[in-house]
Coordinates of C-alpha atoms and ligand atoms in Angstrom, one line a residue:
M1 CA 69.1 125.1 145.7
V2 CA 72.8 125.9 144.4
S3 CA 75.0 128.1 146.5
V4 CA 77.4 130.5 144.7
A5 CA 80.0 133.0 145.9
I6 CA 80.8 136.4 144.4
M7 CA 84.5 137.6 144.5
G8 CA 84.3 141.3 144.0
H9 CA 81.5 143.9 144.4
G10 CA 82.5 146.5 142.0
V11 CA 80.8 147.3 138.9
V12 CA 80.6 143.9 137.4
G13 CA 80.2 142.1 140.8
S14 CA 77.4 144.2 141.9
G15 CA 75.7 143.7 138.4
V16 CA 76.1 140.0 138.9
A17 CA 74.5 140.2 142.3
E18 CA 71.8 142.4 140.9
I19 CA 70.9 140.1 138.0
L20 CA 70.9 137.0 140.4
L21 CA 68.5 138.7 142.7
T22 CA 66.3 140.5 140.2
H23 CA 66.1 137.7 137.6
K24 CA 65.8 134.9 140.3
Q25 CA 62.6 133.5 138.9
K26 CA 63.8 133.7 135.3
L27 CA 66.9 131.8 136.2
F28 CA 64.8 129.3 138.4
A29 CA 62.9 128.3 135.4
S30 CA 66.2 127.9 133.2
V31 CA 68.0 125.8 135.8
G32 CA 65.2 124.1 137.8
E33 CA 66.5 125.3 141.2
E34 CA 67.3 128.4 143.0
I35 CA 70.9 130.0 142.5
Y36 CA 71.5 131.4 146.0
I37 CA 74.2 134.0 146.7
K38 CA 75.9 132.7 149.9
H39 CA 79.0 135.0 150.1
V40 CA 80.1 138.1 148.6
L41 CA 83.9 139.0 149.1
D42 CA 84.9 142.5 149.3
L43 CA 87.1 144.6 151.7
R44 CA 84.6 147.5 151.6
E45 CA 81.3 147.7 153.4
F46 CA 77.9 147.8 151.7
P47 CA 75.3 148.4 154.5
D48 CA 72.6 149.2 152.1
S49 CA 72.8 146.1 150.1
P50 CA 69.9 143.7 150.2
I51 CA 72.4 140.8 150.9
A52 CA 74.6 142.9 153.4
D53 CA 74.6 140.1 155.9
R54 CA 76.2 137.8 153.3
F55 CA 79.5 139.8 152.8
T56 CA 82.9 138.7 154.0
K57 CA 86.5 140.0 153.9
N58 CA 87.9 136.5 154.1
F59 CA 88.3 134.2 151.0
E60 CA 88.7 131.2 153.4
D61 CA 84.9 131.5 154.2
I62 CA 84.3 130.8 150.4
V63 CA 86.9 128.1 149.6
N64 CA 86.3 126.3 152.8
D65 CA 82.4 126.4 152.2
I66 CA 81.5 122.9 150.7
D67 CA 78.0 124.2 150.0
V68 CA 79.5 126.6 147.4
R69 CA 79.6 125.0 144.2
V70 CA 80.2 128.0 141.9
V71 CA 82.5 130.9 142.6
V72 CA 82.3 134.2 140.5
E73 CA 85.7 136.1 140.2
V74 CA 85.1 139.6 139.2
M75 CA 87.8 141.3 141.1
G76 CA 90.1 142.1 138.2
G77 CA 93.8 142.1 138.0
V78 CA 95.9 138.9 138.5
N79 CA 96.6 139.2 142.1
P80 CA 95.0 137.8 144.3
A81 CA 92.4 136.6 141.6
Y82 CA 94.9 134.0 140.3
D83 CA 95.6 132.4 143.6
F84 CA 91.9 132.5 144.7
V85 CA 90.7 131.1 141.4
K86 CA 93.3 128.3 141.5
R87 CA 92.5 127.3 145.0
C88 CA 88.6 127.1 144.3
L89 CA 89.4 124.9 141.2
L90 CA 91.7 122.7 143.1
C91 CA 88.9 122.0 145.5
G92 CA 86.5 121.2 142.9
K93 CA 84.3 124.4 142.6
S94 CA 83.4 125.7 139.2
V95 CA 84.9 129.3 138.7
V96 CA 83.4 132.0 136.4
T97 CA 85.4 135.1 135.6
S98 CA 85.3 138.2 133.5
N99 CA 88.9 138.9 134.1
K100 CA 90.6 139.0 130.8
E101 CA 94.0 139.7 132.4
L102 CA 93.7 136.5 134.3
V103 CA 92.7 134.5 131.4
A104 CA 95.3 135.9 129.0
A105 CA 97.9 135.5 131.5
H106 CA 97.0 131.9 133.2
G107 CA 94.3 130.6 131.0
A108 CA 96.0 127.4 130.0
E109 CA 97.1 126.5 133.4
L110 CA 93.6 127.2 135.0
L111 CA 91.9 125.3 132.3
Q112 CA 94.2 122.4 133.0
I113 CA 93.4 122.5 136.8
A114 CA 89.7 122.6 135.8
K115 CA 90.2 119.5 133.7
D116 CA 92.2 117.6 136.2
N117 CA 89.4 118.4 139.0
N118 CA 86.6 117.6 136.8
T119 CA 85.1 121.0 137.0
N120 CA 84.6 124.1 135.0
F121 CA 86.4 127.3 134.5
L122 CA 84.3 129.5 132.1
F123 CA 84.9 133.3 131.0
E124 CA 82.4 134.3 128.5
A125 CA 82.6 138.0 129.8
S126 CA 86.2 138.2 129.4
V127 CA 85.9 139.3 125.8
G128 CA 83.3 141.4 124.4
G129 CA 81.3 142.2 127.6
G130 CA 77.8 141.2 126.9
I131 CA 78.6 140.0 123.4
P132 CA 78.4 136.1 123.2
I133 CA 81.7 135.1 121.5
I134 CA 83.5 132.5 123.7
R135 CA 80.6 130.1 123.7
P136 CA 79.8 130.7 120.0
M137 CA 83.3 130.2 119.0
N138 CA 83.6 127.0 121.2
Q139 CA 80.3 125.5 120.5
C140 CA 78.3 126.9 117.5
L141 CA 81.4 127.3 115.0
V142 CA 83.2 124.3 116.3
A143 CA 82.8 122.5 112.8
N144 CA 84.9 125.4 111.3
N145 CA 88.4 125.7 110.8
V146 CA 88.9 129.4 111.7
S147 CA 91.2 131.1 109.4
E148 CA 91.0 134.7 111.0
V149 CA 89.3 136.6 114.0
A150 CA 89.4 140.3 113.8
G151 CA 87.7 142.8 116.1
I152 CA 87.1 146.1 117.6
L153 CA 87.6 144.8 121.2
N154 CA 88.0 147.9 123.3
G155 CA 85.1 150.2 123.8
T156 CA 87.1 153.1 125.2
T157 CA 89.4 153.6 122.2
N158 CA 86.4 152.9 119.8
F159 CA 84.6 155.7 121.6
I160 CA 87.8 158.0 121.3
L161 CA 88.1 157.3 117.6
T162 CA 84.5 157.7 116.9
K163 CA 84.6 161.3 118.4
M164 CA 87.7 162.1 116.2
I165 CA 86.0 160.8 113.1
N166 CA 82.6 162.2 113.6
E167 CA 83.1 165.3 115.4
G168 CA 86.9 166.3 114.5
M169 CA 87.6 166.0 118.1
E170 CA 91.4 165.9 119.1
F171 CA 92.6 162.8 120.8
D172 CA 93.5 164.5 124.0
T173 CA 89.8 166.1 124.2
A174 CA 88.1 162.8 123.4
L175 CA 90.0 160.9 125.9
K176 CA 89.2 163.6 128.7
L177 CA 85.6 163.1 127.6
A178 CA 85.8 159.3 127.8
Q179 CA 87.2 159.7 131.3
D180 CA 84.5 162.1 132.4
L181 CA 81.8 159.7 131.1
G182 CA 83.3 156.9 133.0
Y183 CA 84.5 154.9 130.1
A184 CA 88.2 155.5 130.4
E185 CA 90.2 155.0 133.7
R186 CA 92.2 157.8 135.2
N187 CA 95.1 156.0 134.0
P188 CA 93.9 155.0 130.5
E189 CA 97.2 153.2 129.4
A190 CA 95.6 149.7 129.3
D191 CA 93.1 150.9 126.9
V192 CA 94.8 153.4 124.8
E193 CA 98.0 151.7 124.4
G194 CA 96.1 148.3 123.2
H195 CA 96.8 146.2 126.2
D196 CA 93.2 145.4 126.9
A197 CA 92.7 144.6 123.2
C198 CA 95.8 142.5 123.2
R199 CA 94.6 140.4 126.1
K200 CA 91.2 139.8 124.5
I201 CA 92.7 138.9 121.0
C202 CA 94.9 136.4 123.0
I203 CA 92.0 134.7 124.5
L204 CA 90.2 134.4 121.1
A205 CA 93.4 133.3 119.4
S206 CA 93.8 130.5 122.2
L207 CA 90.5 129.3 121.7
A208 CA 90.5 129.4 117.9
Y209 CA 93.8 127.5 117.7
S210 CA 93.6 125.5 120.8
K211 CA 97.0 126.6 122.3
H212 CA 97.6 129.5 124.6
I213 CA 98.9 132.7 123.0
Y214 CA 100.5 134.8 125.5
P215 CA 100.3 138.8 125.3
D216 CA 104.1 139.1 125.3
A217 CA 104.2 137.3 121.8
V218 CA 101.7 140.0 120.4
H219 CA 103.0 143.2 118.8
T220 CA 100.7 145.9 120.3
E221 CA 100.3 149.5 119.2
G222 CA 97.7 151.8 120.7
I223 CA 95.9 154.9 119.2
T224 CA 97.8 157.8 121.0
K225 CA 99.7 159.0 118.0
I226 CA 96.7 159.0 115.7
T227 CA 96.0 162.5 114.5
L228 CA 92.9 164.2 112.8
D229 CA 95.1 164.4 109.8
D230 CA 95.3 160.7 109.6
V231 CA 91.5 160.5 110.2
K232 CA 91.0 162.6 107.0
Y233 CA 93.5 160.7 104.9
A234 CA 91.7 157.4 106.0
S235 CA 88.2 158.9 104.6
I236 CA 90.0 160.1 101.5
W237 CA 91.3 156.4 101.1
G238 CA 87.5 155.2 101.7
G239 CA 87.3 154.1 105.4
V240 CA 87.9 154.9 109.1
I241 CA 90.7 154.3 111.6
K242 CA 89.8 151.5 114.1
L243 CA 91.8 149.7 116.8
I244 CA 92.0 146.2 115.5
G245 CA 92.9 143.1 117.3
K246 CA 93.5 140.5 114.6
V247 CA 94.9 136.8 114.4
K248 CA 95.2 134.9 111.2
K249 CA 96.3 131.4 110.6
L250 CA 98.8 131.3 107.8
E251 CA 99.2 128.6 105.2
N252 CA 102.2 127.0 106.9
N253 CA 99.9 126.9 110.1
M254 CA 101.8 129.7 111.9
I255 CA 100.0 132.3 113.6
D256 CA 100.1 136.1 112.7
I257 CA 98.6 138.2 115.4
V258 CA 98.8 141.8 116.0
V259 CA 96.9 144.7 117.9
A260 CA 97.1 148.0 115.9
P261 CA 95.2 151.0 114.6
M262 CA 94.1 150.2 110.9
F263 CA 92.4 151.8 108.2
V264 CA 89.2 149.8 107.9
P265 CA 87.3 150.2 104.5
Y266 CA 83.7 151.5 104.5
T267 CA 82.8 148.0 103.0
S268 CA 83.7 146.2 106.1
Q269 CA 81.0 145.8 108.7
L270 CA 83.7 146.7 111.4
S271 CA 83.9 150.2 110.0
S272 CA 80.2 151.1 111.0
I273 CA 80.9 150.0 114.8
E274 CA 80.9 153.2 116.7
D275 CA 81.1 154.5 120.2
V276 CA 81.8 152.1 123.1
F277 CA 80.3 149.2 121.0
N278 CA 82.5 146.1 120.2
G279 CA 82.4 144.0 117.0
I280 CA 84.2 140.8 116.3
M281 CA 84.4 138.9 113.0
V282 CA 85.2 135.3 112.9
R283 CA 86.1 133.8 109.4
G284 CA 85.1 130.1 109.4
D285 CA 85.7 127.8 106.3
C286 CA 82.2 126.5 106.5
T287 CA 80.3 129.7 107.6
G288 CA 82.2 132.5 105.9
D289 CA 82.2 135.6 108.0
V290 CA 80.2 135.8 111.1
V291 CA 80.1 139.1 112.9
F292 CA 79.1 139.6 116.6
Y293 CA 78.1 143.0 117.7
G294 CA 77.0 144.6 121.0
K295 CA 78.1 146.3 124.3
G296 CA 81.6 145.3 125.0
A297 CA 81.7 146.6 128.5
G298 CA 79.4 148.1 131.3
K299 CA 77.7 146.7 134.3
L300 CA 74.8 144.8 133.2
P301 CA 75.9 143.6 129.8
T302 CA 79.1 142.2 131.3
A303 CA 77.1 140.7 134.2
S304 CA 74.8 139.1 131.9
A305 CA 77.5 137.1 130.4
V306 CA 78.9 136.2 133.9
V307 CA 75.4 135.0 135.0
A308 CA 75.0 132.9 131.7
D309 CA 78.2 131.2 132.6
V310 CA 76.9 130.7 136.2
V311 CA 73.9 129.0 135.0
D312 CA 76.0 126.8 132.6
C313 CA 78.1 125.7 135.5
V314 CA 75.0 125.1 137.7
K315 CA 73.6 122.9 134.8
H316 CA 76.9 121.0 134.7
L317 CA 77.9 120.4 138.2
K318 CA 78.7 116.8 137.7
N319 CA 80.3 117.1 134.3
R320 CA 82.6 119.3 132.3
K321 CA 82.0 121.7 129.7
Y322 CA 84.6 121.0 127.0
L323 CA 86.2 124.4 126.9
F324 CA 90.0 123.8 126.7
W325 CA 93.2 124.9 125.1
A326 CA 96.8 123.6 125.8
D327 CA 99.7 125.5 127.1
S328 CA 102.4 126.8 124.5
D329 CA 105.6 128.5 124.2
N330 CA 104.4 130.9 121.5
S331 CA 106.6 129.3 119.0
S332 CA 103.8 129.2 116.4
V333 CA 103.4 133.0 116.4
I334 CA 105.5 134.7 113.7
D335 CA 107.7 137.5 114.3
Y336 CA 105.6 140.6 113.6
K337 CA 108.2 142.0 111.3
E338 CA 107.5 138.9 108.9
S339 CA 103.8 139.7 108.7
V340 CA 102.5 141.1 105.4
T341 CA 100.6 144.3 105.3
A342 CA 99.8 147.3 103.1
M343 CA 100.5 150.7 104.8
Y344 CA 99.4 154.3 104.8
I345 CA 102.3 156.6 105.1
R346 CA 102.2 160.4 105.8
A347 CA 105.4 162.5 105.7
K348 CA 106.6 166.0 105.3
A349 CA 109.3 167.3 102.9
D350 CA 110.4 170.6 101.5
D351 CA 109.5 169.6 98.0
R352 CA 106.3 167.6 97.6
D353 CA 106.8 166.4 94.2
A354 CA 110.4 165.3 94.8
A355 CA 109.2 163.5 98.1
Y356 CA 106.4 161.7 95.8
N357 CA 109.2 160.5 93.5
K358 CA 111.5 159.5 96.4
A359 CA 108.5 157.4 97.8
K360 CA 107.7 155.6 94.3
E361 CA 111.4 154.9 94.1
I362 CA 111.6 153.2 97.4
F363 CA 108.3 151.7 97.7
K364 CA 107.6 150.9 93.9
D365 CA 103.8 150.8 93.7
I366 CA 102.0 153.5 95.6
H367 CA 98.7 154.9 95.6
I368 CA 98.6 158.6 96.3
L369 CA 96.0 160.0 98.6
E370 CA 95.1 163.5 97.1
N371 CA 94.0 165.9 99.8
K372 CA 93.3 169.5 98.8
D373 CA 93.7 170.7 102.4
A374 CA 97.2 169.1 102.8
A375 CA 99.7 171.2 104.6
Q376 CA 102.7 172.7 103.0
G377 CA 105.1 169.7 101.9
E378 CA 102.6 167.0 103.2
I379 CA 102.6 163.7 101.3
A380 CA 100.5 160.8 101.9
F381 CA 100.2 157.4 100.1
V382 CA 99.4 153.8 100.6
C383 CA 102.0 151.1 99.5
E384 CA 101.2 147.7 98.1
P385 CA 101.2 144.8 100.7
M386 CA 104.9 143.9 101.8
K387 CA 106.8 142.5 104.9
Y388 CA 106.5 144.9 107.9
S389 CA 110.4 144.7 108.1
D390 CA 110.7 146.0 104.5
I391 CA 108.2 148.8 105.3
L392 CA 110.4 149.7 108.3
N393 CA 113.4 149.8 106.1
N394 CA 111.7 151.8 103.5
I395 CA 110.7 154.3 106.1
D396 CA 114.3 154.6 107.3
T397 CA 115.4 155.3 103.7
L398 CA 112.7 158.0 103.3
N399 CA 113.7 159.6 106.5
A400 CA 117.4 159.6 105.7
D401 CA 116.5 161.2 102.2
G402 CA 114.8 164.1 104.1
V403 CA 111.2 162.9 103.8
K404 CA 110.1 162.8 107.5
V405 CA 107.6 160.2 108.1
E406 CA 105.1 161.4 110.6
S407 CA 102.6 158.5 110.6
A408 CA 102.4 154.9 109.4
I409 CA 99.1 152.9 109.9
R410 CA 98.2 149.5 108.6
I411 CA 95.5 148.9 106.0
G412 CA 93.3 146.4 107.3
D413 CA 92.5 143.7 105.0
L414 CA 89.1 143.4 106.4
Ligands
LIG501 N1 88.2 149.0 129.4 C1 87.4 148.1 128.5 C2 86.9 148.7 127.3 C3 86.4 147.5 129.4 O1 86.9 150.0 127.2 O2 86.4 148.0 126.4 C4 85.9 146.2 128.9 O3 86.7 145.2 128.9

């Protein structure tokens, strides 16, 4: 029998307990011994739980219990999770977490502590919920040089955008619906402003390039400014708007990483990923594109990934899984203004023809998006790929010339 502890009995934590209890025989067959939940840490009371007698409010009960070999951290947030995880690793316990904020902020340090203490720190559930992505990238695709990882990494924003695209729902209405359905938090900032997707692409980038990429190095835009007009122009262009987290290794070995809404062409598999689903494309030099798709959030999908890590830890109690990346100072990340992208631009002016002429003069090659329903004086076009700093300068020039830019969205090279 191997004893484990679960820190946190919220949505994911209760799912982990549920799977460990309901899939006991299945897991026994895989591991060869019973996985026994010895403690559950939560400040709340759960008198109706079948393991109500194993709840504790005191972390010391877990860290000081030498029987506990694997600790699951599903509390969320950085504090006190960081301190608790660190202390568990320092005393040789394996730790499994679904906490992307923790991994994105402290992954390198915690991986180093795990290494120094000959134990494991695993976090499959931190990206893509129930979708296997960390282990496939770390093991199955290990022979590849990964040139790019791009994905729809946030279910809430994908749900909102899907409602805008398929049902013509305004952003605010779609957000309210997402909240009513329990997808979006009452404070939806982390999702709609792109911070959640940023943490996830940082974890994937760190894994792909073996050095920690911190969220503060990543230019991050959310979806709050997307309008139904933009959705319409995306369809005229031949695609849909998705919130994409993307990291790319450039020829000079520098890293280009961004989170932003992008026009995704219908030809890309990512364009058909709808509702709360996530999809992640990994481009390997041997495999070509590999796409992972599934439920990126939710109680049992996420708990399934956590339990898989618990099983892995139990099977490797005496030796380490080689999951590691080194710390870094973000110096390999290029300034986002240096990155090259094509851009969709929508603007308003008094005279449409004159505005298009101005756009051609400033941006040179542009592809006009013809919209028979365009509002009076509205223009929309896509420019050729150029440095983001040049795009910003050109937008300033357009604005100064009386062509007021209302929207600018990257064209996803996907
Ligand atoms: N808020 C996240 C999402 C939950 O919507 O994808 C899973 O990380």
